[in-house]
CSV table of C-alpha atoms in Angstrom, one decimal:
chain,number,residue,atom,x,y,z
Z,1387,MET,CA,9.8,-9.7,-4.3
Z,1388,ILE,CA,11.2,-10.5,-1.3
Z,1389,VAL,CA,12.0,-6.9,0.3
Z,1390,CYS,CA,13.0,-7.4,3.7
Z,1391,VAL,CA,15.3,-10.2,3.7
Z,1392,CYS,CA,16.4,-10.4,7.3
Z,1393,ASN,CA,12.5,-11.0,8.1
Z,1394,ASN,CA,11.5,-12.3,5.2
Z,1395,ILE,CA,8.9,-10.2,4.0
Z,1396,SER,CA,7.9,-9.5,0.5
Z,1397,ASP,CA,6.2,-7.0,-1.5
Z,1398,ARG,CA,2.8,-8.9,-1.4
Z,1399,GLU,CA,3.3,-9.1,2.5
Z,1400,ILE,CA,3.4,-5.0,2.4
Z,1401,ARG,CA,0.5,-4.4,0.8
Z,1402,GLN,CA,-1.8,-6.8,2.3
Z,1403,ALA,CA,-0.8,-5.2,5.5
Z,1404,MET,CA,-2.0,-1.8,3.3
Z,1405,ASP,CA,-5.5,-2.8,2.3
Z,1406,LEU,CA,-6.0,-3.8,6.1
Z,1407,GLY,CA,-4.9,-0.1,7.3
Z,1408,ILE,CA,-1.4,-0.2,7.6
Z,1409,THR,CA,-0.7,3.4,6.4
Z,1410,SER,CA,2.9,4.9,7.3
Z,1411,MET,CA,6.1,3.0,7.7
Z,1412,ASP,CA,6.2,3.1,11.5
Z,1413,GLU,CA,2.9,0.6,11.3
Z,1414,LEU,CA,4.7,-1.4,9.3
Z,1415,ARG,CA,7.6,-1.8,10.9
Z,1416,ASP,CA,5.4,-2.3,14.3
Z,1417,ALA,CA,3.6,-4.6,12.5
Z,1418,LEU,CA,5.7,-6.8,9.8
Z,1419,GLY,CA,9.4,-6.0,11.1
Z,1420,VAL,CA,10.3,-4.5,7.9
Z,1421,ALA,CA,13.4,-2.5,8.2
Z,1422,THR,CA,13.9,-3.3,12.1
Z,1423,CYS,CA,17.1,-5.3,11.5
Z,1424,CYS,CA,20.3,-3.9,8.5
Z,1425,GLY,CA,17.6,-1.2,7.9
Z,1426,GLN,CA,18.9,-1.8,3.7
Z,1427,CYS,CA,14.6,-2.6,2.7
Z,1428,PHE,CA,13.6,0.9,4.1
Z,1429,SER,CA,13.9,2.5,0.9
Z,1430,CYS,CA,12.0,-0.3,-1.2
Z,1431,ALA,CA,9.7,-0.2,1.8
Z,1432,GLU,CA,8.6,3.0,1.4
Z,1433,GLU,CA,8.6,3.2,-2.1
Z,1434,ILE,CA,5.9,0.4,-2.3
Z,1435,LEU,CA,4.0,2.3,0.9
Z,1436,THR,CA,3.7,5.6,-1.1
Z,1437,GLU,CA,2.9,3.7,-4.4
Z,1438,HIS,CA,0.0,1.5,-2.9
Z,1439,LEU,CA,-1.8,4.8,-1.2
Z,1440,ALA,CA,-1.3,6.5,-4.3
Z,1441,VAL,CA,-3.5,3.7,-6.2
Z,1442,GLN,CA,-5.9,3.5,-3.0
Z,1443,ALA,CA,-6.1,7.5,-2.9
Z,1444,ALA,CA,-6.8,7.8,-6.7
Z,1445,ALA,CA,-9.8,4.3,-6.3
Z,1446,GLU,CA,-11.2,6.2,-3.8
Z,1447,LEU,CA,-11.6,9.3,-6.1
Z,1448,LYS,CA,-12.9,7.5,-8.6
Z,1449,GLU,CA,-16.0,6.1,-6.4
Z,1450,THR,CA,-16.7,8.9,-5.3
Z,1451,VAL,CA,-17.1,11.2,-8.7
Z,1452,LEU,CA,-20.9,11.3,-10.0
Z,1453,LYS,CA,-22.0,10.1,-12.9
Z,1454,ARG,CA,-24.9,11.4,-14.5
Z,1455,PRO,CA,-28.1,8.8,-15.1
Z,1456,ALA,CA,-28.8,7.6,-18.5
Z,1457,PHE,CA,-32.6,8.0,-19.4
Z,1458,ALA,CA,-33.9,5.6,-22.1
Z,1459,ASN,CA,-36.0,7.2,-24.8
């Protein structure tokens, strides 16, 4: 879905930028131009940012949980 009509930026592009290390609206603005023209996309872009950061944090937490080894009888 197109989030920023002015700069033709999609939610997929925002998520890809975040996968490459972007973690704030300021960084999104600098890298992609999101919310630099009319500003109507700011809240939607911020929501995508927040949700994606939460998913990334949950994935990192899941990876750090220790599991007990399974022993064969």
